[in-house]
Structure formats: structure tokens, C-alpha cells
Coordinates of C-alpha atoms (C1' of nucleotides) in Angstrom, one line a residue:
Chain K
M1 CA 21.7 -20.0 -6.0
E2 CA 20.9 -23.4 -7.7
N3 CA 20.6 -24.5 -4.1
R4 CA 17.8 -22.1 -3.3
I5 CA 16.0 -22.8 -6.6
E6 CA 16.1 -26.5 -5.8
K7 CA 14.6 -25.8 -2.4
I8 CA 11.8 -23.6 -3.8
K9 CA 11.1 -26.3 -6.4
K10 CA 10.5 -28.8 -3.5
Q11 CA 8.3 -26.3 -1.7
L12 CA 6.2 -26.0 -4.9
H13 CA 6.0 -29.7 -5.5
S14 CA 5.0 -30.4 -2.0
Q15 CA 1.8 -28.5 -2.7
S16 CA 1.5 -29.8 -6.2
Y17 CA 2.5 -26.6 -7.9
K18 CA 4.8 -26.8 -10.9
L19 CA 8.1 -25.2 -11.4
T20 CA 7.6 -23.7 -14.9
P21 CA 10.3 -21.9 -16.8
Q22 CA 8.5 -18.7 -16.1
R23 CA 8.5 -19.2 -12.4
E24 CA 12.1 -20.2 -12.4
A25 CA 13.0 -17.1 -14.4
T26 CA 11.1 -15.0 -12.0
V27 CA 12.8 -16.5 -9.0
R28 CA 16.2 -16.0 -10.6
V29 CA 15.5 -12.3 -11.1
L30 CA 14.5 -12.0 -7.5
L31 CA 17.7 -13.8 -6.4
E32 CA 19.8 -11.5 -8.6
H33 CA 18.2 -8.4 -7.0
E34 CA 18.0 -9.5 -3.4
E35 CA 18.9 -6.0 -2.1
D36 CA 16.3 -4.2 -4.2
H37 CA 12.6 -3.7 -3.6
L38 CA 11.2 -4.4 -7.0
S39 CA 7.6 -3.8 -8.0
A40 CA 5.7 -6.3 -10.1
E41 CA 6.4 -4.2 -13.2
D42 CA 10.1 -4.1 -12.4
V43 CA 10.2 -7.8 -12.1
Y44 CA 8.3 -8.2 -15.3
L45 CA 10.7 -6.0 -17.3
L46 CA 13.7 -7.8 -15.9
V47 CA 12.3 -11.3 -16.5
K48 CA 11.4 -10.2 -20.0
E49 CA 15.0 -9.5 -20.9
K50 CA 15.7 -13.2 -20.7
S51 CA 12.3 -14.7 -21.3
P52 CA 10.5 -12.3 -23.6
E53 CA 7.4 -14.4 -23.9
I54 CA 6.4 -14.0 -20.3
G55 CA 3.2 -12.0 -19.5
L56 CA 2.6 -9.5 -16.7
A57 CA -0.2 -11.6 -15.3
T58 CA 2.0 -14.5 -14.8
V59 CA 4.5 -12.4 -12.9
Y60 CA 1.7 -11.2 -10.6
R61 CA 0.5 -14.8 -10.1
T62 CA 4.0 -16.0 -9.4
L63 CA 4.8 -13.3 -6.9
E64 CA 1.6 -14.0 -5.1
L65 CA 2.4 -17.7 -5.0
L66 CA 5.9 -17.0 -3.7
S67 CA 4.3 -14.7 -1.1
E68 CA 2.1 -17.6 0.1
L69 CA 5.1 -19.8 0.4
K70 CA 6.9 -17.1 2.4
V71 CA 9.7 -16.9 -0.1
V72 CA 9.0 -13.3 -0.7
D73 CA 7.4 -10.6 1.4
K74 CA 5.0 -8.1 -0.2
I75 CA 5.6 -4.6 1.1
N76 CA 4.2 -1.2 0.5
F77 CA 6.1 2.0 1.1
G78 CA 3.2 4.3 0.5
D79 CA 3.6 5.0 -3.2
G80 CA 0.8 3.1 -4.8
V81 CA 2.9 0.1 -5.7
S82 CA 3.4 -3.3 -4.0
R83 CA 7.0 -4.3 -3.8
Y84 CA 8.4 -7.8 -3.4
D85 CA 11.3 -8.6 -1.2
L86 CA 13.0 -12.0 -1.0
R87 CA 13.3 -13.4 2.5
K88 CA 16.8 -14.3 3.7
E89 CA 17.3 -18.0 4.0
G90 CA 15.9 -19.3 7.3
A91 CA 14.7 -15.8 8.4
E92 CA 11.8 -16.2 10.6
H93 CA 10.7 -12.6 10.5
F94 CA 10.6 -10.0 7.9
H95 CA 13.5 -7.6 8.0
H96 CA 13.3 -3.9 8.7
H97 CA 13.7 -0.9 6.4
L98 CA 15.2 2.5 6.6
V99 CA 13.5 4.8 4.1
C100 CA 15.1 8.1 3.4
V101 CA 12.5 10.9 3.0
E102 CA 15.1 13.0 1.0
C103 CA 16.4 10.7 -1.6
G104 CA 14.0 7.7 -1.3
S105 CA 16.7 5.2 -0.8
V106 CA 15.8 2.0 1.1
K107 CA 18.2 0.2 3.3
E108 CA 17.6 -3.2 4.8
I109 CA 18.3 -4.3 8.3
E110 CA 18.6 -7.9 9.0
E111 CA 19.0 -8.0 12.7
D112 CA 15.8 -8.6 14.6
L113 CA 15.5 -5.6 16.9
L114 CA 12.0 -6.4 18.2
G115 CA 12.6 -9.4 20.5
D116 CA 11.8 -7.5 23.6
V117 CA 9.0 -5.5 22.1
E118 CA 7.3 -8.7 20.9
K119 CA 7.5 -10.3 24.3
L120 CA 5.8 -7.2 25.7
I121 CA 3.1 -7.3 23.1
E122 CA 2.4 -11.0 23.8
S123 CA 2.2 -10.5 27.6
Q124 CA 0.6 -7.1 27.9
W125 CA -1.8 -7.2 24.9
E126 CA -2.3 -11.0 24.8
F127 CA -1.6 -10.9 21.1
K128 CA 0.3 -13.9 19.5
V129 CA 2.8 -12.3 17.2
K130 CA 3.4 -14.1 13.9
D131 CA 5.3 -11.5 12.0
H132 CA 6.0 -7.8 11.9
R133 CA 6.6 -4.9 9.6
L134 CA 8.9 -2.1 10.8
T135 CA 10.0 0.8 8.7
F136 CA 11.8 3.9 9.8
H137 CA 11.4 7.1 7.9
G138 CA 14.2 9.6 8.2
I139 CA 17.3 10.9 6.7
C140 CA 20.1 8.7 5.6
K141 CA 23.8 9.2 6.2
D142 CA 24.4 10.6 2.7
C143 CA 21.6 13.1 2.8
Q144 CA 22.7 14.2 6.3
S145 CA 26.1 15.2 5.1
K146 CA 24.6 16.9 2.0
Q147 CA 22.5 19.1 4.3
Q148 CA 25.6 20.0 6.2
D149 CA 27.3 21.1 3.0
D150 CA 24.3 23.3 2.1
K151 CA 24.9 25.5 5.1
Chain M
M1 CA -13.0 19.0 19.6
E2 CA -13.6 22.6 18.7
N3 CA -10.1 23.1 20.1
R4 CA -8.5 20.8 17.7
I5 CA -10.4 22.2 14.7
E6 CA -9.2 25.6 15.7
K7 CA -5.7 24.3 15.8
I8 CA -6.0 22.7 12.4
K9 CA -7.5 25.9 11.0
K10 CA -4.4 27.8 12.1
Q11 CA -2.1 25.2 10.6
L12 CA -4.0 25.6 7.3
H13 CA -3.9 29.4 7.3
S14 CA -0.3 29.4 8.1
Q15 CA 0.3 27.9 4.7
S16 CA -2.5 29.9 3.0
Y17 CA -4.8 27.0 2.8
K18 CA -8.5 27.7 3.5
L19 CA -10.7 25.9 5.9
T20 CA -13.7 25.2 3.7
P21 CA -16.9 23.7 5.0
Q22 CA -15.9 20.4 3.3
R23 CA -12.6 20.3 5.0
E24 CA -14.1 21.0 8.3
A25 CA -16.7 18.3 7.8
T26 CA -14.0 15.8 6.9
V27 CA -12.0 16.6 9.9
R28 CA -15.0 16.2 12.1
V29 CA -15.7 12.8 10.8
L30 CA -12.1 11.8 11.5
L31 CA -12.3 13.1 15.0
E32 CA -15.5 11.2 15.6
H33 CA -13.8 8.0 14.4
E34 CA -10.5 8.3 16.0
E35 CA -10.2 4.7 16.8
D36 CA -11.1 3.4 13.3
H37 CA -9.0 3.1 10.2
L38 CA -11.2 4.6 7.5
S39 CA -10.6 4.4 3.8
A40 CA -11.2 7.4 1.7
E41 CA -14.5 5.9 0.6
D42 CA -15.5 5.3 4.2
V43 CA -14.7 8.9 5.0
Y44 CA -16.6 10.1 1.9
L45 CA -19.8 8.2 2.9
L46 CA -19.7 9.5 6.5
V47 CA -19.1 13.1 5.4
K48 CA -21.9 12.7 2.9
E49 CA -24.4 12.0 5.7
K50 CA -24.1 15.5 6.9
S51 CA -22.8 17.3 3.9
P52 CA -24.4 15.5 0.9
E53 CA -22.9 17.9 -1.7
I54 CA -19.3 16.8 -1.1
G55 CA -17.4 15.0 -3.9
L56 CA -15.1 12.0 -3.5
A57 CA -12.3 13.9 -5.1
T58 CA -12.5 16.6 -2.5
V59 CA -12.2 14.0 0.2
Y60 CA -9.1 12.6 -1.4
R61 CA -7.6 16.0 -1.7
T62 CA -8.4 16.9 1.9
L63 CA -7.0 13.6 3.2
E64 CA -3.8 14.2 1.3
L65 CA -3.6 17.7 2.6
L66 CA -4.1 16.6 6.2
S67 CA -1.5 14.0 5.6
E68 CA 1.0 16.7 4.6
L69 CA 0.2 18.6 7.7
K70 CA 0.8 15.4 9.8
V71 CA -2.7 15.6 11.1
V72 CA -3.4 12.2 9.7
D73 CA -1.2 9.3 8.8
K74 CA -1.8 7.3 5.6
I75 CA -1.5 3.6 6.2
N76 CA -1.8 0.5 4.1
F77 CA -2.6 -2.9 5.6
G78 CA -2.1 -4.8 2.4
D79 CA -5.6 -4.8 1.0
G80 CA -5.6 -2.5 -1.9
V81 CA -6.9 0.5 0.1
S82 CA -5.2 3.4 1.8
R83 CA -6.5 4.1 5.3
Y84 CA -6.3 7.3 7.2
D85 CA -5.6 7.5 10.9
L86 CA -5.7 10.7 13.0
R87 CA -2.6 11.4 15.0
K88 CA -3.1 11.8 18.7
E89 CA -2.6 15.3 19.9
G90 CA 1.1 16.1 20.4
A91 CA 2.1 12.6 19.3
E92 CA 5.5 12.8 17.8
H93 CA 5.4 9.4 16.2
F94 CA 2.9 7.3 14.5
H95 CA 1.3 4.7 16.8
H96 CA 1.6 1.0 16.3
H97 CA -0.9 -1.6 15.1
L98 CA -1.8 -5.2 15.9
V99 CA -3.4 -6.8 12.9
C100 CA -5.1 -10.1 13.4
V101 CA -4.6 -12.5 10.5
E102 CA -7.7 -14.5 11.5
C103 CA -10.4 -11.9 11.8
G104 CA -8.8 -8.8 10.4
S105 CA -9.3 -6.6 13.5
V106 CA -6.8 -3.8 14.0
K107 CA -5.9 -2.6 17.5
E108 CA -3.9 0.6 18.2
I109 CA -1.1 0.9 20.6
E110 CA -0.2 4.4 21.7
E111 CA 2.9 3.7 23.8
D112 CA 6.1 4.3 22.0
L113 CA 7.9 1.0 22.2
L114 CA 10.7 1.9 19.9
G115 CA 12.8 4.4 21.9
D116 CA 15.7 2.1 22.4
V117 CA 15.5 0.7 18.9
E118 CA 15.6 4.2 17.5
K119 CA 18.7 5.1 19.5
L120 CA 20.4 2.0 18.1
I121 CA 19.4 2.9 14.5
E122 CA 20.7 6.4 14.9
S123 CA 24.0 5.4 16.4
Q124 CA 24.7 2.2 14.5
W125 CA 23.3 3.0 11.0
E126 CA 23.8 6.8 11.2
F127 CA 20.2 7.3 10.2
K128 CA 18.3 10.2 11.6
V129 CA 14.9 8.8 12.5
K130 CA 11.9 11.1 11.8
D131 CA 9.1 8.6 12.1
H132 CA 8.3 5.0 12.0
R133 CA 5.7 2.4 11.0
L134 CA 5.3 -0.7 13.1
T135 CA 2.7 -3.3 12.6
F136 CA 2.5 -6.8 14.1
H137 CA 0.7 -9.5 12.4
G138 CA -0.6 -12.3 14.5
I139 CA -3.6 -13.7 16.4
C140 CA -5.7 -11.5 18.7
K141 CA -6.9 -12.5 22.1
D142 CA -10.4 -13.4 20.9
C143 CA -9.2 -15.6 18.0
Q144 CA -6.8 -17.4 20.3
S145 CA -9.6 -18.5 22.6
K146 CA -11.8 -19.4 19.6
Q147 CA -9.0 -21.7 18.4
Q148 CA -8.9 -23.3 21.9
D149 CA -12.6 -24.0 21.6
D150 CA -12.2 -25.7 18.3
K151 CA -10.0 -28.4 19.8
Chain J
dC1 C1' -11.2 40.7 -5.7
dT2 C1' -8.3 36.6 -6.5
dA3 C1' -5.9 32.7 -5.3
dA4 C1' -7.4 28.6 -3.7
dA5 C1' -10.9 25.0 -3.6
dT6 C1' -14.8 22.4 -5.4
dG7 C1' -17.8 18.9 -8.0
dC8 C1' -18.1 16.3 -11.8
dA9 C1' -16.7 13.1 -15.2
dA10 C1' -13.1 11.2 -17.5
dA11 C1' -8.6 9.2 -17.3
dA12 C1' -4.9 6.7 -15.2
dC13 C1' -3.1 3.5 -12.4
dG14 C1' -1.8 -1.1 -10.5
dT15 C1' -3.9 -5.4 -10.2
dT16 C1' -7.0 -9.3 -11.1
dT17 C1' -9.8 -12.3 -13.9
dG18 C1' -12.0 -15.2 -17.8
dC19 C1' -10.9 -18.0 -21.2
dA20 C1' -8.9 -20.7 -24.8
dT21 C1' -4.4 -22.9 -25.2
dA22 C1' -0.1 -25.0 -23.7
dT23 C1' 2.6 -27.9 -20.6
dA24 C1' 5.0 -30.0 -16.3
dG25 C1' 4.7 -33.9 -13.9
Chain O
dC1 C1' -3.0 -37.9 -19.8
dT2 C1' -4.8 -34.2 -16.7
dA3 C1' -4.4 -30.9 -13.4
dT4 C1' -2.0 -26.8 -13.3
dA5 C1' -0.2 -22.8 -15.6
dT6 C1' 0.1 -19.5 -19.3
dG7 C1' -0.7 -15.3 -22.4
dC8 C1' -3.7 -12.1 -23.8
dA9 C1' -7.2 -8.7 -23.3
dA10 C1' -10.8 -7.1 -20.9
dA11 C1' -12.5 -5.8 -16.3
dC12 C1' -11.8 -4.1 -11.8
dG13 C1' -11.5 -0.8 -7.9
dT14 C1' -8.9 2.9 -6.2
dT15 C1' -6.9 7.2 -6.9
dT16 C1' -5.8 11.3 -9.7
dT17 C1' -6.7 14.9 -13.1
dG18 C1' -8.7 18.6 -16.2
dC19 C1' -11.8 22.0 -16.3
dA20 C1' -15.5 25.2 -15.7
dT21 C1' -17.5 27.1 -11.5
dT22 C1' -17.6 28.6 -6.7
dT23 C1' -15.9 30.7 -2.5
dA24 C1' -12.9 31.8 1.7
dG25 C1' -10.1 35.2 3.2

DNA sequence: CTAAATGCAAAACGTTTGCATATAG
DNA sequence: CTATATGCAAACGTTTTGCATTTAG
């Protein structure tokens, strides 16, 4: 934890950005909710619990900055809100998501399943892949068994 | 073309929706721009050329309806706008996209590249896949050669 | 004839911006 | 000390909504 903050601090300084208390507090919230997919508002409310002075605009600015630094990924699941997802340490690519259309739960998949597909894209379409977004929509394990019960 | 409109008409009627002139005009615009990724505003302006009385709200309502019927897919490439993409006839899954981070161009890929990956998801994560979204971010053929030239 | 759909304007929503003030480095 | 960052409120662009009116079936 302190480790990763230290690292982010260096990334910031290397581009003459400052690690302000607000930014640190924001990063801490993201680290504490690594599994979640928080909206800017969510982050704002959580940061506010410990640092009540922070403004929503600062949270937006911080999230955008972290996005540039590839510390977080900005995603959109189709509701009108952007969500921010911390990248795993050293992860080259964005991870995948399983979105349940019944209950709305979102599960993360770390494995990179697209190695072969990317090779195909690069050779067949001559497109140099930098990153990807992959989301499956379907029915999660829990909701599948719930549907069984209904019958 | 008339074919597909007829089909959509039946889909609408089967759920006691009406095929109004505005809806038909909207569908026609989508059919004429199958390769594009139009925003609601884009669609509105195009429909307006032929049916000037239409209102923006109607276009939004129509696009949402078509989305429910799985006639179009709503996508979001990260700019703050939703875009609407007609499904190919009989396509079970949403097609894929190659977004160029240099020039912003978007290319569609019809092939379903995810067959194996979906099988893996279903067996290993016990998640029943209904649909997917796959977008690659990278550098398109044209921008690659442009970068060569710069050197 | 009536439930469903429309157009319009107003409202709501998430997000961004301008600016005077504060502060990390 | 100064460039960078902040909080606030106002502005922004997209999308949704309420409502009186029209219309497809």
C-alpha cells in the first residue's frame, strides 16, 4: 500500500505534478476499493469521509490525471456514468469484466484472454494494438441458480 | 431494405408498439449509415433532412426502443456521447471495434473472434454469456505509415 | 376509439471550467 | 518563491421528462 503510493508519487513528480493531500486521499480510497468500480461521485463521497474539505472538481481532476498516468482505467458500463478502476501492478492491459444483466454485479477477470486474438488483429487488419476493453454481458452463477429455483 | 423495415415493424407490433413515420425515418437513416457510429444528435440531423418535423426527444426515444429490441447497440467510445450501431442481420453478438488513438477512426470487425474465449468463461467462471463488447485501442494502418514518414 | 407516440420546453444529469486563493516542492 | 493545485459556483453538453396534442392500429 505505502509502496504503491510511493510509486505513484514518483510518477507524479517525474512530470512535475505534486502529490497533494487530496490526491493521496483519493488514491488511498481507490486502493481500498480495488475490486469495486467506483464512479467519480462514489470516490468523492468516500474521500469526503476522511477529508471533508475536498471538492468534487478536484476528484474529477485527480481521476483524470491518474487515468493519464495509467494508474486507473476509465470505463463505462452503459449507465451514464464513468467508472474508475485501478490497474493491477504491472498489468500491461486492462482486465476484463463480466457484467450480470440480472443483478448488475461486475466481476473482474485478470487473465489476459486475448493474446491470440490480438495477434490476429495485428496481422490480418494491420492494426497495432495498444490496449483493449472486453466486457461480457450475461448471467452470473448466483442468478443462474436463482432462475433454477423459480421453476 | 424494405425487407428489414418490414421485419422491424413486426417486432414492434408483437409488443404493441407502433411503427410511426418518425420511427421509420429513423430506421432508414440507420440503414443508410450502417458503417457509421452515429450519435443521437447525428441521427437527429440526418432524419431532419427528410422529416423536418421530428424532435430530438423522439429520436432518443426511438433509439432506446430499438436498443431494447436489439436492432441497434448502444456504444460509448469514451467521449461523452452514446453512439448507435445497427446490428447485422441475424448477428447474435455485437461486432468488435478497432479505435485508432491517433486519428479517432473506428473500424468494424464482423467476425466473431471470441468463440473460444466465451467457452472458457462459461466453463471456468460459470457465467452464461449473452453478449459481449470488445474494442481494441491502438494505431490504425494509415497512422502507422504516417509515423514512419515522420522519421 | 384509445393506448401509444409526438414535439416542445424545461429539468436533470454528469462533467468541465474560470477564477481567486492556497500550497507543495 | 512560483508553478501547480484547490474549492466553489457557474457553465456545459447530453439525455430525460412532463404535458398537452396527435395518431396508428
